[in-house]
PDB file of C-alpha atoms in Angstrom:
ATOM      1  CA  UNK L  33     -33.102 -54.308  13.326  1.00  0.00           C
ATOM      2  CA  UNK L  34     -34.299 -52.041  16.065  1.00  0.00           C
ATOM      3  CA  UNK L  35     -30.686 -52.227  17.819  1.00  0.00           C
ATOM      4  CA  UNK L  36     -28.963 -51.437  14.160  1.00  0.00           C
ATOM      5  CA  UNK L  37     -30.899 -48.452  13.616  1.00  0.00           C
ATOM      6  CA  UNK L  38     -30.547 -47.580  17.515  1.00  0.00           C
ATOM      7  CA  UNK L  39     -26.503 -47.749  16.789  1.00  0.00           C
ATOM      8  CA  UNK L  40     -26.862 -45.481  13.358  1.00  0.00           C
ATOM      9  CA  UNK L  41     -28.931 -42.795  15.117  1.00  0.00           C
ATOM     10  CA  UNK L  42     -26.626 -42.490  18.081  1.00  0.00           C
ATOM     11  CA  UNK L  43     -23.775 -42.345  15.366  1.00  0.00           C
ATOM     12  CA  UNK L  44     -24.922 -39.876  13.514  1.00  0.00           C
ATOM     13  CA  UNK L  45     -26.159 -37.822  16.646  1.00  0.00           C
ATOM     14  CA  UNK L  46     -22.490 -37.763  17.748  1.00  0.00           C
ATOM     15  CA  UNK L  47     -21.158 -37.218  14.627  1.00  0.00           C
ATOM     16  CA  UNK L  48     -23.375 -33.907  14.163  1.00  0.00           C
ATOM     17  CA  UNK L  49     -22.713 -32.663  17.486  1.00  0.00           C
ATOM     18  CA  UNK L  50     -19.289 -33.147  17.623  1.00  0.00           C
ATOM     19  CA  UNK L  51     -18.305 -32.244  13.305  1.00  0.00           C
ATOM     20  CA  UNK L  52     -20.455 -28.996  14.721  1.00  0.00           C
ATOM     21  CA  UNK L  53     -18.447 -28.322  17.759  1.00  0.00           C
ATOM     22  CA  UNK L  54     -14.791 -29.436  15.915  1.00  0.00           C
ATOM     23  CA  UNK L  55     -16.136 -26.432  12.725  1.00  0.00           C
ATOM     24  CA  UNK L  56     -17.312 -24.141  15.468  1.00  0.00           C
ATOM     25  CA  UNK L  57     -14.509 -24.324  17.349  1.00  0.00           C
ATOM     26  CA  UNK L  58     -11.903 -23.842  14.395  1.00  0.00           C
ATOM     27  CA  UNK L  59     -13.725 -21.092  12.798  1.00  0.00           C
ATOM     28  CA  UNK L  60     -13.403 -19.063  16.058  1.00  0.00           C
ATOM     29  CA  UNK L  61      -9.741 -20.164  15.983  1.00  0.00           C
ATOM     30  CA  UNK L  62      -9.440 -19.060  11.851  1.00  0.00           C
ATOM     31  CA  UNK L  63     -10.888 -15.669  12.933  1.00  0.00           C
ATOM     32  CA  UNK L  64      -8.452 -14.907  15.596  1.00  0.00           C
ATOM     33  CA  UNK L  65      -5.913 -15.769  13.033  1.00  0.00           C
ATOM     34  CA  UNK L  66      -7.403 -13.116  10.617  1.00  0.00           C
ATOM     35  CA  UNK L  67      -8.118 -10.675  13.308  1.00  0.00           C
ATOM     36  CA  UNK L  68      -4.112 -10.794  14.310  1.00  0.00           C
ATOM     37  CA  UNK L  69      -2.881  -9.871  10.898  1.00  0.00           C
ATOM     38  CA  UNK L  70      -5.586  -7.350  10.163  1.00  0.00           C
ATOM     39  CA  UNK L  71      -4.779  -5.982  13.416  1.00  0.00           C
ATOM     40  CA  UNK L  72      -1.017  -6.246  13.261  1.00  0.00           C
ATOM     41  CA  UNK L  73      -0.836  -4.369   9.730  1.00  0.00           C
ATOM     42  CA  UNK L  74      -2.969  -1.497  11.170  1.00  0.00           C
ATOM     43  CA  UNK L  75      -0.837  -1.187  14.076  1.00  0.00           C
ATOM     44  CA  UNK L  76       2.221  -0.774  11.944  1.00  0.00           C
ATOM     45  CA  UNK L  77       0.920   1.482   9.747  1.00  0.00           C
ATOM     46  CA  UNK L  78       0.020   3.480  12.635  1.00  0.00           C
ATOM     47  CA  UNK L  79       3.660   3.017  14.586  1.00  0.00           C
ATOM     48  CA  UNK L  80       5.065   4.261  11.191  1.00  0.00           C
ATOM     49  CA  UNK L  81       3.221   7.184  11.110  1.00  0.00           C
ATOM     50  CA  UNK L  82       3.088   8.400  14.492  1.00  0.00           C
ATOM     51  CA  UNK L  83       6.841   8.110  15.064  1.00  0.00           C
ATOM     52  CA  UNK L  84       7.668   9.646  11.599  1.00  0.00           C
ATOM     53  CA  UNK L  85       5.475  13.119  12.291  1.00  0.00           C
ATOM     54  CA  UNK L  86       7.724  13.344  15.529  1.00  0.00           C
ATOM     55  CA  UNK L  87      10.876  12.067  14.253  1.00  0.00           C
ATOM     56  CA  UNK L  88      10.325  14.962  11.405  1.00  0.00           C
ATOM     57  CA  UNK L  89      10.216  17.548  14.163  1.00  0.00           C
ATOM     58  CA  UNK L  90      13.177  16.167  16.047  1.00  0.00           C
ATOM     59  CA  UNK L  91      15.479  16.027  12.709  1.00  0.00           C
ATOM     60  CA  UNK L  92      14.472  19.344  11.648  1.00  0.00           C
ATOM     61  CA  UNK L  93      15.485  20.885  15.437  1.00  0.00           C
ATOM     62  CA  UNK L  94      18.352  18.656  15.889  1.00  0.00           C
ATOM     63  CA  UNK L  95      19.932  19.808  11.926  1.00  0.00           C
ATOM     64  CA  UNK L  96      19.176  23.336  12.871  1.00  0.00           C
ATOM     65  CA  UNK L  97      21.126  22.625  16.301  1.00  0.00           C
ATOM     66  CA  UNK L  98      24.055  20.926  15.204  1.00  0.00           C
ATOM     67  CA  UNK L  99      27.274  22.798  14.255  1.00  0.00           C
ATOM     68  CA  UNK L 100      26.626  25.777  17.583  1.00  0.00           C
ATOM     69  CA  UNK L 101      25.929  26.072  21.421  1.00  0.00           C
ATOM     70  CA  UNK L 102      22.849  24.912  22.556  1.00  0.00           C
ATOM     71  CA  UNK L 103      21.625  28.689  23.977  1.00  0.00           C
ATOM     72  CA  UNK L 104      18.688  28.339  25.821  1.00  0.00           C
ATOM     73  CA  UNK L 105      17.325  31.235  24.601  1.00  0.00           C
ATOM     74  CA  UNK L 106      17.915  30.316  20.955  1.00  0.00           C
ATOM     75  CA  UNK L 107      16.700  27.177  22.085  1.00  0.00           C
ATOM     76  CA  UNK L 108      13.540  27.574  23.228  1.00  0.00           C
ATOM     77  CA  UNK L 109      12.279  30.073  21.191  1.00  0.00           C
ATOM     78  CA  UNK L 110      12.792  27.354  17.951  1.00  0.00           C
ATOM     79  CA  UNK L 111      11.130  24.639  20.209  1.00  0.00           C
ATOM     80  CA  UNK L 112       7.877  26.714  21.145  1.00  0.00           C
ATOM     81  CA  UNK L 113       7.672  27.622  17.121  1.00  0.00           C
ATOM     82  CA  UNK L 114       8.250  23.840  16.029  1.00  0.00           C
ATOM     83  CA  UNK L 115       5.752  23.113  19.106  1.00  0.00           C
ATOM     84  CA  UNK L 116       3.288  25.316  17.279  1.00  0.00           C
ATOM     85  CA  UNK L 117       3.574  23.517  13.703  1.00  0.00           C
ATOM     86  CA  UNK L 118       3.368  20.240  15.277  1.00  0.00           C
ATOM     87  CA  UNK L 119       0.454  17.972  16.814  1.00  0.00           C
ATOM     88  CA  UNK L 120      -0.588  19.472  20.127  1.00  0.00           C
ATOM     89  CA  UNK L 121      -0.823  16.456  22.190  1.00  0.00           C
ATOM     90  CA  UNK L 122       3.292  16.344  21.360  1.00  0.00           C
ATOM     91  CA  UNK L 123       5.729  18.222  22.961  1.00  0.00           C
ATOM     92  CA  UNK L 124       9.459  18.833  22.407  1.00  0.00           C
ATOM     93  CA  UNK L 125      12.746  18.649  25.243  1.00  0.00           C
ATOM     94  CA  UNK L 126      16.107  19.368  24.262  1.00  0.00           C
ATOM     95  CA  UNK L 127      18.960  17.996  26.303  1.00  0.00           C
ATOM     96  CA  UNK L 128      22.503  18.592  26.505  1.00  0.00           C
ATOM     97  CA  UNK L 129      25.791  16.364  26.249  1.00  0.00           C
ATOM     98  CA  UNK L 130      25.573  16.246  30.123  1.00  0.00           C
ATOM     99  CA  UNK L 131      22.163  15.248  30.191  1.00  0.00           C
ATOM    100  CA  UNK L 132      20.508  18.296  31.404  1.00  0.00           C
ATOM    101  CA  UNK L 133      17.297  19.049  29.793  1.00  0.00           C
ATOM    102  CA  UNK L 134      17.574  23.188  28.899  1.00  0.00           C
ATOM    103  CA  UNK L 135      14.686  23.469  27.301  1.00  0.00           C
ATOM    104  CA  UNK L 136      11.334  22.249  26.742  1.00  0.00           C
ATOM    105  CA  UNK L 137       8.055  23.527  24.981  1.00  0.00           C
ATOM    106  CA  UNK L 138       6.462  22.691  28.654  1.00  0.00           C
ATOM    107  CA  UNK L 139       9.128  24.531  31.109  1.00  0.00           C
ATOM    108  CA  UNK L 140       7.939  22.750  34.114  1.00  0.00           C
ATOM    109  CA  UNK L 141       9.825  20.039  32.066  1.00  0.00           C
ATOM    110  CA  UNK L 142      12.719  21.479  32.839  1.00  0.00           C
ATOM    111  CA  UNK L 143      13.114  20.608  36.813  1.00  0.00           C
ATOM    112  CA  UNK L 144      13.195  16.929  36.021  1.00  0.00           C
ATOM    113  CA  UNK L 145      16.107  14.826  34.313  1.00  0.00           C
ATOM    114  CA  UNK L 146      16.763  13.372  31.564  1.00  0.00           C
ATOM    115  CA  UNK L 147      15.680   9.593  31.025  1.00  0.00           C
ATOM    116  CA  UNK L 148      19.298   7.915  30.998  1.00  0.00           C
ATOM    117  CA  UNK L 149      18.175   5.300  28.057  1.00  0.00           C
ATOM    118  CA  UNK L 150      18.399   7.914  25.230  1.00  0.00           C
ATOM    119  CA  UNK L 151      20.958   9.781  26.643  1.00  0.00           C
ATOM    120  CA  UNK L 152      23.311   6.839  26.576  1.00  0.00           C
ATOM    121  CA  UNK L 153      21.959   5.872  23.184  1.00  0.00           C
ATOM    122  CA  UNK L 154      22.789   8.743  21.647  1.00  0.00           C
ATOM    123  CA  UNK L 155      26.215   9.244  23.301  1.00  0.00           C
ATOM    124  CA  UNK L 156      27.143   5.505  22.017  1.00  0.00           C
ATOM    125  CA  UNK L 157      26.150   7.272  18.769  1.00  0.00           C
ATOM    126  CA  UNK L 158      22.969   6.342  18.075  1.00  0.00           C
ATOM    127  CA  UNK L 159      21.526   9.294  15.572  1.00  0.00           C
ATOM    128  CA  UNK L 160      17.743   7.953  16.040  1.00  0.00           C
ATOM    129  CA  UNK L 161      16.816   6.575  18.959  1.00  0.00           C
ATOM    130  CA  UNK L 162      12.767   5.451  19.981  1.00  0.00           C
ATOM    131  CA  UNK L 163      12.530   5.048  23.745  1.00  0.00           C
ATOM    132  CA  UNK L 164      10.561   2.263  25.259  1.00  0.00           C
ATOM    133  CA  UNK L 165       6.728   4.181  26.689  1.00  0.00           C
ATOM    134  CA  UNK L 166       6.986   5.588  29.745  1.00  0.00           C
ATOM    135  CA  UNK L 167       4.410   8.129  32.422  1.00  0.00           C
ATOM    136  CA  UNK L 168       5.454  11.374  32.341  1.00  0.00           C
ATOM    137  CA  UNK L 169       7.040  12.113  35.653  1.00  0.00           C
ATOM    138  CA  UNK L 170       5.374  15.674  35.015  1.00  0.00           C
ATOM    139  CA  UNK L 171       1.970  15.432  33.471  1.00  0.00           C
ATOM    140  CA  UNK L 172       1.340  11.747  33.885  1.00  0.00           C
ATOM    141  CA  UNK L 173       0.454  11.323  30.807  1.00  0.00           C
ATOM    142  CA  UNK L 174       1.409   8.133  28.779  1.00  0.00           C
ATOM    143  CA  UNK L 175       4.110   8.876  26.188  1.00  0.00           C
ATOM    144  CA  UNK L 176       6.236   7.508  23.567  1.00  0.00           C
ATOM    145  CA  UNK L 177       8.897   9.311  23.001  1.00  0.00           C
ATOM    146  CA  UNK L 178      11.421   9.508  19.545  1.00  0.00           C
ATOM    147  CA  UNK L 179      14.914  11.205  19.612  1.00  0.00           C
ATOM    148  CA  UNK L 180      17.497  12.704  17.400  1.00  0.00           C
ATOM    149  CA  UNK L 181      21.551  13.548  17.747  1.00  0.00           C
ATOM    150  CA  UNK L 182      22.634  17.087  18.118  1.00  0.00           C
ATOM    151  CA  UNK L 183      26.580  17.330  16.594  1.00  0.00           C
ATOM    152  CA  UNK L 184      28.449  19.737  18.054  1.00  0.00           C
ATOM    153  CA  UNK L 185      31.349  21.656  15.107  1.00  0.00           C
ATOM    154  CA  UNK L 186      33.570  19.133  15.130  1.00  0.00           C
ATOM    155  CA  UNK L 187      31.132  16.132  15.088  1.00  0.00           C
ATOM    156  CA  UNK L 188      30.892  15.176  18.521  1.00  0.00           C
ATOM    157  CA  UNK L 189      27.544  14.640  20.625  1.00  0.00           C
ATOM    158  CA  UNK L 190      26.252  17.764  21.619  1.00  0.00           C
ATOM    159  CA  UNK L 191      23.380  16.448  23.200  1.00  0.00           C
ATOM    160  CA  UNK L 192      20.107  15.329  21.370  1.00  0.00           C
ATOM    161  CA  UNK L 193      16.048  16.732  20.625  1.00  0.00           C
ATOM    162  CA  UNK L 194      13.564  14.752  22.241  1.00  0.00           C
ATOM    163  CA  UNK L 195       9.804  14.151  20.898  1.00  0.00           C
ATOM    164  CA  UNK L 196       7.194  13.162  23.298  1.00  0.00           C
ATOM    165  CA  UNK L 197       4.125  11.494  21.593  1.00  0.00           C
ATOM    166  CA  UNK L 198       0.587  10.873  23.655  1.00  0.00           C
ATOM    167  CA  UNK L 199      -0.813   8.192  21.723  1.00  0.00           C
ATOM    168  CA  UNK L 200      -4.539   6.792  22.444  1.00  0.00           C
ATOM    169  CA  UNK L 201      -5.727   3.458  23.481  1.00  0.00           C
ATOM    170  CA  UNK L 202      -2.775   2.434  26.320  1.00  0.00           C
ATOM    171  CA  UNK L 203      -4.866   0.774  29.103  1.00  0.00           C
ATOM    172  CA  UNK L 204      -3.337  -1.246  32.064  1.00  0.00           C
ATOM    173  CA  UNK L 205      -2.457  -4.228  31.998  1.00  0.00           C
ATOM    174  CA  UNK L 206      -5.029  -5.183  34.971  1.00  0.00           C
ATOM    175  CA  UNK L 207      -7.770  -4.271  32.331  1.00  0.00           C
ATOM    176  CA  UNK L 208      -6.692  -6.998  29.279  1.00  0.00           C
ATOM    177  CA  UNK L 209      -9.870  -9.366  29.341  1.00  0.00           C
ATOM    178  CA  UNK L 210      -8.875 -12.703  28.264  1.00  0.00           C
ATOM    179  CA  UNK L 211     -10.067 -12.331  24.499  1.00  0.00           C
ATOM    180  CA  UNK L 212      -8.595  -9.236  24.234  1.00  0.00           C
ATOM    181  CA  UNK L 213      -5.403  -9.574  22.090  1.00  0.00           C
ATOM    182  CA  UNK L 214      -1.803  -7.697  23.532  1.00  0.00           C
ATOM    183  CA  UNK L 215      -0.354  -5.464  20.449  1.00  0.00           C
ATOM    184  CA  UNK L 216       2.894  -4.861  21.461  1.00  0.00           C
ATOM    185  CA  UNK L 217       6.149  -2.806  19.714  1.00  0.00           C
ATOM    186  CA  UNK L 218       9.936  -4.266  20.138  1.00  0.00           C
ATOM    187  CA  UNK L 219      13.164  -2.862  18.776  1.00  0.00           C
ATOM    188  CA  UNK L 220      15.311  -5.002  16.355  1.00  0.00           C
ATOM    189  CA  UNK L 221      17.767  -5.538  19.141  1.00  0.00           C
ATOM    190  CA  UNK L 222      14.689  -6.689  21.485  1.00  0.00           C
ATOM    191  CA  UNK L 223      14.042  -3.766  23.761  1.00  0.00           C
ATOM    192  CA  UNK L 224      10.606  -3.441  24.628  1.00  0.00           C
ATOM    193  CA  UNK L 225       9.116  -0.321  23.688  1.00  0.00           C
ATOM    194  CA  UNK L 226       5.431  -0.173  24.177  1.00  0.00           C
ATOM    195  CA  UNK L 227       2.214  -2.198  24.071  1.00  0.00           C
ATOM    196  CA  UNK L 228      -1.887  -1.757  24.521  1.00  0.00           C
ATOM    197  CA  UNK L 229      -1.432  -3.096  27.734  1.00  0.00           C
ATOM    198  CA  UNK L 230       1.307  -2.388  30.313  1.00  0.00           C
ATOM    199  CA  UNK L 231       1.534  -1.400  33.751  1.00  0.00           C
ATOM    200  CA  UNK L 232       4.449   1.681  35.477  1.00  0.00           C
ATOM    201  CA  UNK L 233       6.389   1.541  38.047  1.00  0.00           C
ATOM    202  CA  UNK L 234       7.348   4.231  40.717  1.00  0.00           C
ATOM    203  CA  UNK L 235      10.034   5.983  38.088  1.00  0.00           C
ATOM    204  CA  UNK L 236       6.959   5.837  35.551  1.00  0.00           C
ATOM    205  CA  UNK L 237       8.993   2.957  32.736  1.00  0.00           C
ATOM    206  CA  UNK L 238       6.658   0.673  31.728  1.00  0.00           C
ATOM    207  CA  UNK L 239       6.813  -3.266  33.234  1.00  0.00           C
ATOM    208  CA  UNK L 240       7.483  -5.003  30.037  1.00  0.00           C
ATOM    209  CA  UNK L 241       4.961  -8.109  29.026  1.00  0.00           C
ATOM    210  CA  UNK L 242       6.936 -11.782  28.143  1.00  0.00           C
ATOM    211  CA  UNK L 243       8.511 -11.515  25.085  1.00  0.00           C
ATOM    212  CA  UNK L 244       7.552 -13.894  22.390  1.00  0.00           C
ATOM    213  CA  UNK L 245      10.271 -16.524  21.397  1.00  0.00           C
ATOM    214  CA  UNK L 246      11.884 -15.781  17.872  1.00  0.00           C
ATOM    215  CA  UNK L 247      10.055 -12.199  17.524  1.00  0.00           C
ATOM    216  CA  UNK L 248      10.907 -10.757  14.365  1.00  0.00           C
ATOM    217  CA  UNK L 249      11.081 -14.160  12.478  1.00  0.00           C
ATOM    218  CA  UNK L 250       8.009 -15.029  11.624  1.00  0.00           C
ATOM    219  CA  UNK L 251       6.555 -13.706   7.990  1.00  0.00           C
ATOM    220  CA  UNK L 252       4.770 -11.449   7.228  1.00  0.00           C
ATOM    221  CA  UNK L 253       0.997 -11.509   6.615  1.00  0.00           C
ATOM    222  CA  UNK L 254       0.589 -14.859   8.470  1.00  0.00           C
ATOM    223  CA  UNK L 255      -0.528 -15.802  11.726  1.00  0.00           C
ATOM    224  CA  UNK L 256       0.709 -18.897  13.363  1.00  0.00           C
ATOM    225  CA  UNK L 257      -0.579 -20.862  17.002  1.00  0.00           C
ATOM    226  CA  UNK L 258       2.326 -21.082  19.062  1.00  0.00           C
ATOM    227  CA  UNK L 259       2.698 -21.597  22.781  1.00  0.00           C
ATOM    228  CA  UNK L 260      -0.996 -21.197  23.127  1.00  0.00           C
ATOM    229  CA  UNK L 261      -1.041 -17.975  21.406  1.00  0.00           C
ATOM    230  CA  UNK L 262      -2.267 -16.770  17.909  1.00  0.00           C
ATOM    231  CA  UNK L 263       0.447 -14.720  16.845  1.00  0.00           C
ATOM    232  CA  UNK L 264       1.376 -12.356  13.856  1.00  0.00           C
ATOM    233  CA  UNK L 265       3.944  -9.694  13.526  1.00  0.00           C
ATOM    234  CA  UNK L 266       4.759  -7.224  10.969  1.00  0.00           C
ATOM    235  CA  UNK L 267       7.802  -5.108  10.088  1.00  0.00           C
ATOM    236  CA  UNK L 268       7.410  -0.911  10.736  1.00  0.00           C
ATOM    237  CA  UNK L 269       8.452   0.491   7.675  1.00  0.00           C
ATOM    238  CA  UNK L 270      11.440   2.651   7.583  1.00  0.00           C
ATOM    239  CA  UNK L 271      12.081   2.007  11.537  1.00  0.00           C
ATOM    240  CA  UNK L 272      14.236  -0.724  13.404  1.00  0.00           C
ATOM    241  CA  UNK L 273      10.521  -1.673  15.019  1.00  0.00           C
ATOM    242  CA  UNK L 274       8.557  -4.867  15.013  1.00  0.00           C
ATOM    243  CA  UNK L 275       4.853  -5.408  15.795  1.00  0.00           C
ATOM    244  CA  UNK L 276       3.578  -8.023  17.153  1.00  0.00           C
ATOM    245  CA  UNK L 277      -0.048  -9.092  17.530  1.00  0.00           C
ATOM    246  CA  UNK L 278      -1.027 -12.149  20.437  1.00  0.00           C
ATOM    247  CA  UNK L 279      -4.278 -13.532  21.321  1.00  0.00           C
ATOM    248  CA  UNK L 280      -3.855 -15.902  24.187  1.00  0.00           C
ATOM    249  CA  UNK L 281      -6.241 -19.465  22.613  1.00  0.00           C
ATOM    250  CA  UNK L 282      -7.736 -20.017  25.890  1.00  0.00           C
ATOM    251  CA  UNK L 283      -9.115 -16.638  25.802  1.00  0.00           C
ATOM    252  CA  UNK L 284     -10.490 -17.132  22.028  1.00  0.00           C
ATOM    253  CA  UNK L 285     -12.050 -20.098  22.560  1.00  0.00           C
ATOM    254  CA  UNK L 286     -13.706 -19.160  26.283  1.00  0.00           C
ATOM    255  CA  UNK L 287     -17.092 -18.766  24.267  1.00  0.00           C
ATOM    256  CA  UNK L 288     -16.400 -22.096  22.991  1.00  0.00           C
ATOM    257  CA  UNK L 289     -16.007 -23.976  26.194  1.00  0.00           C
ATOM    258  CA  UNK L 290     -19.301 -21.774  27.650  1.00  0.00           C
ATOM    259  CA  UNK L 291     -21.378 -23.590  24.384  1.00  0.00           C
ATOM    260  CA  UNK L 292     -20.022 -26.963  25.380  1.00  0.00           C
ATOM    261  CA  UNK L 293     -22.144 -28.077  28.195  1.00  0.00           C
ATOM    262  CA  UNK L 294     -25.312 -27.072  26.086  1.00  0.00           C
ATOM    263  CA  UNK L 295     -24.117 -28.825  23.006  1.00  0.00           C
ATOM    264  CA  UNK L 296     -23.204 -31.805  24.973  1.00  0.00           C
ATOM    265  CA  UNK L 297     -26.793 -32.046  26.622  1.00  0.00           C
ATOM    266  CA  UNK L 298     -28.383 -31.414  23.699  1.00  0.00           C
ATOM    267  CA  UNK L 299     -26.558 -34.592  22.383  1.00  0.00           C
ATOM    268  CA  UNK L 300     -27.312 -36.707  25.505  1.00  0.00           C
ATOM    269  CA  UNK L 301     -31.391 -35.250  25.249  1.00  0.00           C
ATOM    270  CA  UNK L 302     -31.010 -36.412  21.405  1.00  0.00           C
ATOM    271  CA  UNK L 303     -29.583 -40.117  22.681  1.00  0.00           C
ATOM    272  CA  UNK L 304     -31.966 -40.513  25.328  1.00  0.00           C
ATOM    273  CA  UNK L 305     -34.555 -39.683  23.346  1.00  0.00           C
ATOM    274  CA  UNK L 306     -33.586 -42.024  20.457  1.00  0.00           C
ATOM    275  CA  UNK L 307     -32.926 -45.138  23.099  1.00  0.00           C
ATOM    276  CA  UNK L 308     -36.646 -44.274  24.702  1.00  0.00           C
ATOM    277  CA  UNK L 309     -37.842 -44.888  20.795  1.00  0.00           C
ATOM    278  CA  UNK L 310     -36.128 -48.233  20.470  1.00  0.00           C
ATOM    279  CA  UNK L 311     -36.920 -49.472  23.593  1.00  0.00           C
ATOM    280  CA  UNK L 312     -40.538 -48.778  23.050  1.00  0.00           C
ATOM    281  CA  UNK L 313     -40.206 -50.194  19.343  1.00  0.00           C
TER     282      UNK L 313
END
C-alpha cells in the first residue's frame, strides 16, 4: 500500500510540475504570437502614414516641376516654402536627369551625390519610388527617404523630388537583446528597405537582416512559428510595402529556461520528500 501511494504521489508531483511548465511555457509562446500582430499592425499603420505625409510633398513639387526646366532658383525657393509646410525633422532634394542634386532645403546637401538606387528607379520609369534607410552622408542622421518623377514637356524623365524622413526608434543592430522582436519593411519585389535594427556601412546603406522565406505570403492578422521565429506580417496600405514582425523563440522563452532549474528542484525536493514519508511509513 505504502509503495502504491509512493507511485501516485510521485505521479502526480510530475504531472503538476511538468502540465505547469508545458502551460507556462506556451502561454509565453501565445503572447509572443499576440505581441507580433499587435505590433506588426501598428507598424504598418505607422509606415503608411509616415511615407504618405512625404510622398504628399514630393507629388505636389514633382507636378509643379514637370512640364519646365528645373531652375535652381525657381527650384529652391518652392522647396524651402514646401520645407516650411512640412514636418521639420523632413527635408526635401531635387535632382536632375543626370543625377545632380540642384537643390535642397539643406544646401550643404548639395556637395554630395545623388544615391544611384532612385535615380535608376526613376529613369527605368518608376513614378514612386521608397528607398531602402540609409545615414545621411551629411547630417548623419538616420533617414528614410520617398521619391517622385519629374516629366520633362514631352514626357521624358526630367529628374525626380526626393523626401528625406527621420523616423524614431532605429537602434543598431549590436543593441537587439534576444527578446526583443526585429520589425522590419520590404518592397513587393524584395528589396530591403528598413528595420528597428540595422547596422551602416562606410557609404552609410544599411546592412540588410536575413530575409524571411515566403515574405509577403503569409495572412494577415496571424502569427505563425517558423524556423524558430514567431512571425507576422501585414500589408502597408496604398504602398508596394510589407511589414514584417519576428521574435526569435529562443529569445521568448529565455525566461522560461531561467525558471527551469527551480521548477525542476522544486519537483525533486517534492519527491524526496514524499520517498522520506514512505520509507518512514
Amino acid at each position: 500500500m505504502v509503495v502504491a501511494l509512493s507511485l501516485v504521489y510521485g505521479l502526480v508531483v510530475v504531472a503538476l510540475v511538468g502540465g505547469g511548465l508545458w502551460i507556462t511555457r506556451q502561454a509565453a509562446l501565445e503572447t509572443a504570437r499576440a505581441q507580433a500582430v499587435a505590433i506588426t499592425t501598428f507598424s504598418a499603420a505607422y509606415t503608411a502614414r509616415m511615407y504618405d505625409l512625404g510622398d504628399q510633398v514630393a507629388t505636389t513639387l514633382a507636378e509643379e516641376f514637370s512640364g519646365r526646366p528645373l531652375d535652381p532658383d525657381a527650384v529652391s525657393l518652392a522647396i524651402v516654402q514646401a520645407a516650411e509646410r512640412t514636418a521639420q525633422n523632413d527635408y526635401i532634394v531635387v535632382v536632375d536627369a543626370q543625377g545632380r542634386v540642384i537643390a535642397a532645403s539643406e544646401p550643404m546637401r548639395l556637395q554630395l551625390p545623388a544615391r544611384a538606387d532612385a535615380l535608376i528607379a526613376h529613369q527605368n520609369g518608376a513614378d514612386l519610388f521608397i528607398g531602402q534607410v540609409v545615414r545621411s552622408r551629411l547630417t548623419q542622421d538616420i533617414i528614410y527617404r520617398v521619391s517622385r518623377r519629374v516629366r520633362t514637356a514631352d514626357g521624358e524623365f526630367g529628374g525626380y523630388v526626393s523626401v528625406a524622413i527621420r523616423p524614431f526608434g532605429v537602434q543598431p543592430a549590436s543593441a537587439r537583446r534576444a527578446r526583443d522582436p526585429q520589425v522590419s519593411v520590404w518592397s513587393d519585389d524584395g528589396r530591403f528597405i528598413a528595420a528597428t535594427f540595422v547596422d551602416f556601412d562606410a557609404d552609410g546603406s544599411a546592412l540588410a537582416p536575413q530575409r524571411l522565406r515566403d515574405l509577403g505570403q503569409s495572412a494577415q492578422g496571424r502569427a505563425i512559428d517558423r524556423d524558430g521565429l514567431i512571425h507576422a506580417e501585414a500589408r502597408v496600405d496604398g504602398l508596394p510595402l510589407v511589414v514584417s514582425t519576428a521574435f526569435d523563440a529562443d529569445g521568448v522563452l529565455s525566461p522560461w529556461r531561467q525558471m527551469l532549474p527551480l521548477a525542476l528542484a522544486v519537483a525533486g525536493l517534492l519527491l524526496l520528500l514524499g520517498g522520506a514519508f514512505a520509507w518512514a511509513g
